[in-house]
Structures are given as C-alpha cells and as structure tokens.
Amino acid sequence: MPARLLKRFKSRRMTLPPESDCARDTSGTSAPDRNRCWYIKPMLDFWQSLLAALERIAMLPSLIQSVLPTLPSRKRVRDAVRTYDRSMDDLLREIQRLLEAPLDPAKLLQMSGKLHDEFAPKLQASDICMLPSYNDKLPTGREQGTYLALDVGGSTFRVAVVELNGHKPGAKSMRIVNMKSYKIDNSVRYLRGTAFFDWMAEKIEAAITDPQVKTNGTQSFSMGLAWSFPVEQTSIHSGNLLAMGKGFRATEGTLGQDLCELIMAPCRKRNLPVSLDSIVNDSSATLLSRAYEDPATRFAVILGTGFNIAVHLPTSTLAASKYKGYPKKWLDEANHVLVNTELSMFGKNVWPLTRWDEQLLAGHVRPDFQPFEHMISGRYLGEIVRLIIVEAVKTAGLFSGDIPDKLNEPYALDTGTLAAMEMDGSKNFTNAIALFQSKHPLSKPPTYNDIHFVCQISQLVSHRAAAFLAAGIHALWMLRTEAEGLTPATAERLAIGCNGSVIEKYPLFRELCQSHLDELTTASGAEPKSISLEIAVESAIFGAAVAACCLES
Ligand code: BGC
C-alpha cells in the first residue's frame, strides 16, 4: 500500500455507511435514499389526494391556494414524490468501485507495460510523437543573460523579459524582470492560419513597447519560444507546424510551414527588434528550466489543460530516420537528446474506460487523438465529474433531482472549481456550497450531502488520474533505464520537473502520483524514492529563456 499520504487521502474520504433502514428497498426494485423514508410517500400521497379532492369539489383551485397557503403546491408535491432508480450511497459505491478498480499496483504495472510496448513503433517512426529536438545537452546552471521569453499556452500568451544569473552570489538564478500576459479566448483560438501569428506579433510589440517593461537598454531581443503543441523541429530555432489540439485553428492553411517564419514575418513587418533563436515544446522547456536548477532532472511533466512529458534519452533510443536533416556535426557529437514524447497521444487500448469516459469520447471531436490526455488533464477531469453528476441527478436524486445551472452543457464544470471545493476545510462545506451555488445556481441551494457527494466523486476521478500518470511516468522511466543500459536496481536517482495547474495545484494530486510512483518503481526493483516529482514554477517561461541561452554557451 502506498505510504502515509495515500492512507490520509483514503481516510479523509467518507466511508460509506452500511445500507440504512431508510435506504433498504423492500420491493427489491428501487432503493429510495435516506431522505425518502417509507413514511414520506404515503404522507405526500395524502396531501396530493386531498388537494385533488378539494379542487374537484370547489372547482376553484386559485381560491383554495389562497385559503390554504401552506398547502404544498402541485409542483412541490410532484417533486417531492419523484422516485429514483437507486440511492446516492449505492451509486457512490458503484462509482468508487469502477474508478478504483484499476488502481492496484499489479494493474498499474500492467498498464505501464502496455504503454511501454506502444513506445517502440513510435520511436522508430512517427511524425507526431516521440519527437527529437536539437537540444542535446542539458544546461549547467551557469548560463547567464537576458532574454525575451514567449510562452504560447492553451489559454494565455505570455511575453516576459527573463534574466538568467547562473550561480551569481546574492541573485536568484532565474528572474522574471517583467511579464505581460494576454488571454487566448475563443476569438483568438479560432484565428485561422497567419491571422493567429499576426496577433502574436501585435502582442510582442505591445509588450516590448510597454513603458513598464524594463529592457535594461537592450536594443534587440533574442527570443526563446515555449510552444504547447507538437512541432517537428528542423533546427534549434525552426520547426514544421503540426496539428494543434486545444481548439486552435492556426494550422488552417499553415500546416507544415516553418513556425519560426510564421512568427518572424509579422514581427519584421512591424519592424520589431527581435529574433527568434530557439523553439521548444513547453514540456521540454520545463525540463530545461528545472535542470538549470537541479542537475538530477531528466524528465518533465506538464499537466494542466494539456498533458505531456519530455525526457532526456540516449540518441540511439530513436531510429536514425527520426534525425532526418540533422547536421552531421550534431549527429557526431550528440549522445543524448531532449525528446518531446507527446505522451498524451498514447494509451488508446490501455486505459480501462468507465461509462462516463465513453460518454466523454462519444461527444469529442477527436476521440482518438489524445487518449491519455482524456483520462487525466484539467480539460477533462471536470467533464468526467459533470457526466457523473448528471447521471446522479437523474438516477439517484442528487440536488433533489434538479440539474444545476449550465451543468447540462458539455465542459461547463471547471476542474478549478472542483479543486477549490475540495480545498474547503470548513466543517459544513460552507465555502464549497457557496462556490458551487455561485457557478451553477440552483433554485434550492445544494445541501451538505450534495456537495459532499460531488467532492467525493472529484476525489475519485482525480485520484485515478494521478495513478494513471504514475503508470505513464513509470513506463517512460523503464524505457530510459533500459536505453541507458541500466536496470531499475542500478538506475540513479532522478528528478522530474512538474508544471501545470493540475499537478501543481489540485489538492493532493502530486502527492498521490508520487505515492503510486514509489510503489511502482520499488515493485520493479528500484531503491525507494528513486524518482521525485518537483514543482517547476513558471517553467515554460524560464525554459524558453534557458533554451535560447544554451545556444550561446
Ligand atoms: C500538446 C503538447 C503540450 C501539452 C501541454 C498537449 O495537448 O499536444 O504539445 O506539451 O498539451 O501543454
């Protein structure tokens, strides 16, 4: 059993009560929940027939309503006698069983093994995953300079002046001197082709001409770009644009074109004093930035809206055809290479799917594109919980059988809302109830039990995600260990840089993942604690600068 933390996690969850008298279903066909004890229905039936009789006699329903103002309205009576297929406890038990079933170590190891089998063909040939970069060495941590770092994420574009100070005494090794953040909403996300890159150039101009942005008298900027999408690199500063997920349309008419030129052309048109010197995927940027501070770093995980892992591998792990067009000098000198695995695209036949996962995929525009991301990323955790909630409302009377505002709409439930609700430490869930009610109002505010149920589901869904992530990391760790000619027992301790809202901020997510990882690595024969997950703050921005800086050293 994973360590203390897992136990703590498990014990904070409600232990399901044994079936109560109220919940016991005497007919054997339906099990009313504990709010609907045996006496409620006859009582309400009584009121309903009394009302109907009075209406029939008097033929003046409105008068009756005014004479008997306390009499339950027909709607209220109807709502109160709604019956459901099952009790909430019964449904919760099923959800728990389905979501926790795949989490025992033997099953996770099996999944890791299957993922590992998927790697081999993609290391041989694939244009969209296991993508090598031109970064062969990791930074020493002594590199210095000032750079303009660009970070194109799923929902923000950030432009920052970044200072790298090496090990200069008294100075932070990396510092954001100034940063401008521009929201990428749907109006930007849907910009087609070059229009998106024009928008980027406009924002770069706005950032570098902003009087608040201290440029230290810099005349021209060397830029590094962290790109949170796949790119087929053709040099350290160029790469062919590959299909973008996350709802972007910038590839329409530009697919396969050079990303550097797409960005630089509108910058030149605006006479901006910038040159794009380095392009890296955001996962590789995270690895570079963390390695700048901790030389034991060999992997990086990004887990926010999107998901990915970068890994530093011996060059020979990838087939020679993956290095088409690389200069001979690079091929002669490099013994390792930073690889963007695009791990989100793996695992189609690995993950056991529940009916809610299947519903999610049935409504997805590209259900086969990123199967791993669908199970664990911030874009989908809220949606899986939403699908469970909708079922619980309809079949078990969650929220008294009413769908909260907007919760019928796909992707309306934000993973951040669930994280904030889970963080509510108050005894009565006061904050969580208020938060949920503010985001998804109900005419009758949610009860403690409703919100407790939602929190329990989101804990189960996020716990499963943390365990699946551990299986993915384990599979890549096995790949790297073998590629280095080591065994789990002889593999050196290594660090993994972690960035992204889910892994950084979702309550207990990283701890749970670490726990499962410890369990899997020791089961494979490694020393305990041979991998540690470490937060890499602002790593895409810092990594973009480190990548640009590494060119000069
Ligand atoms: C993209 C990756 C990216 C990751 C994290 C995924 O959806 O395909 O390229 O690294 O999200 O941002």
mmCIF file of C-alpha atoms and ligand atoms in Angstrom, residues 227-230 246 281-283 302 306-308 340 342 344-345 370 373, ligand 1:
data_model
loop_
_atom_site.group_PDB
_atom_site.id
_atom_site.type_symbol
_atom_site.label_atom_id
_atom_site.label_comp_id
_atom_site.label_asym_id
_atom_site.label_seq_id
_atom_site.Cartn_x
_atom_site.Cartn_y
_atom_site.Cartn_z
ATOM 1 C CA TRP A 227 5.125 26.120 -27.708
ATOM 2 C CA SER A 228 2.473 23.998 -26.019
ATOM 3 C CA PHE A 229 1.746 21.968 -29.153
ATOM 4 C CA PRO A 230 3.676 19.418 -31.144
ATOM 5 C CA LYS A 246 -6.918 22.563 -27.639
ATOM 6 C CA ASN A 281 7.828 22.378 -26.712
ATOM 7 C CA ASP A 282 6.564 23.501 -23.280
ATOM 8 C CA SER A 283 7.404 20.119 -21.739
ATOM 9 C CA ILE A 302 3.200 19.195 -17.896
ATOM 10 C CA GLY A 306 -2.966 19.708 -21.668
ATOM 11 C CA PHE A 307 -0.605 16.890 -20.791
ATOM 12 C CA ASN A 308 2.846 15.909 -21.948
ATOM 13 C CA ASN A 340 9.034 15.587 -26.714
ATOM 14 C CA GLU A 342 3.617 13.819 -26.778
ATOM 15 C CA SER A 344 -0.971 12.439 -24.386
ATOM 16 C CA MET A 345 -1.361 10.511 -27.638
ATOM 17 C CA GLN A 370 -5.036 12.168 -27.192
ATOM 18 C CA GLU A 373 -4.955 13.415 -22.007
HETATM 19 C C1 BGC B 1 0.119 19.113 -26.504
HETATM 20 C C2 BGC B 1 1.576 19.129 -26.105
HETATM 21 C C3 BGC B 1 1.769 20.022 -24.906
HETATM 22 C C4 BGC B 1 0.826 19.637 -23.787
HETATM 23 C C5 BGC B 1 0.948 20.525 -22.562
HETATM 24 C C6 BGC B 1 -0.737 18.737 -25.298
HETATM 25 O O1 BGC B 1 -2.086 18.799 -25.618
HETATM 26 O O2 BGC B 1 -0.085 18.189 -27.542
HETATM 27 O O3 BGC B 1 2.409 19.547 -27.171
HETATM 28 O O4 BGC B 1 3.100 19.912 -24.472
HETATM 29 O O5 BGC B 1 -0.506 19.659 -24.230
HETATM 30 O O6 BGC B 1 0.713 21.846 -22.847
#
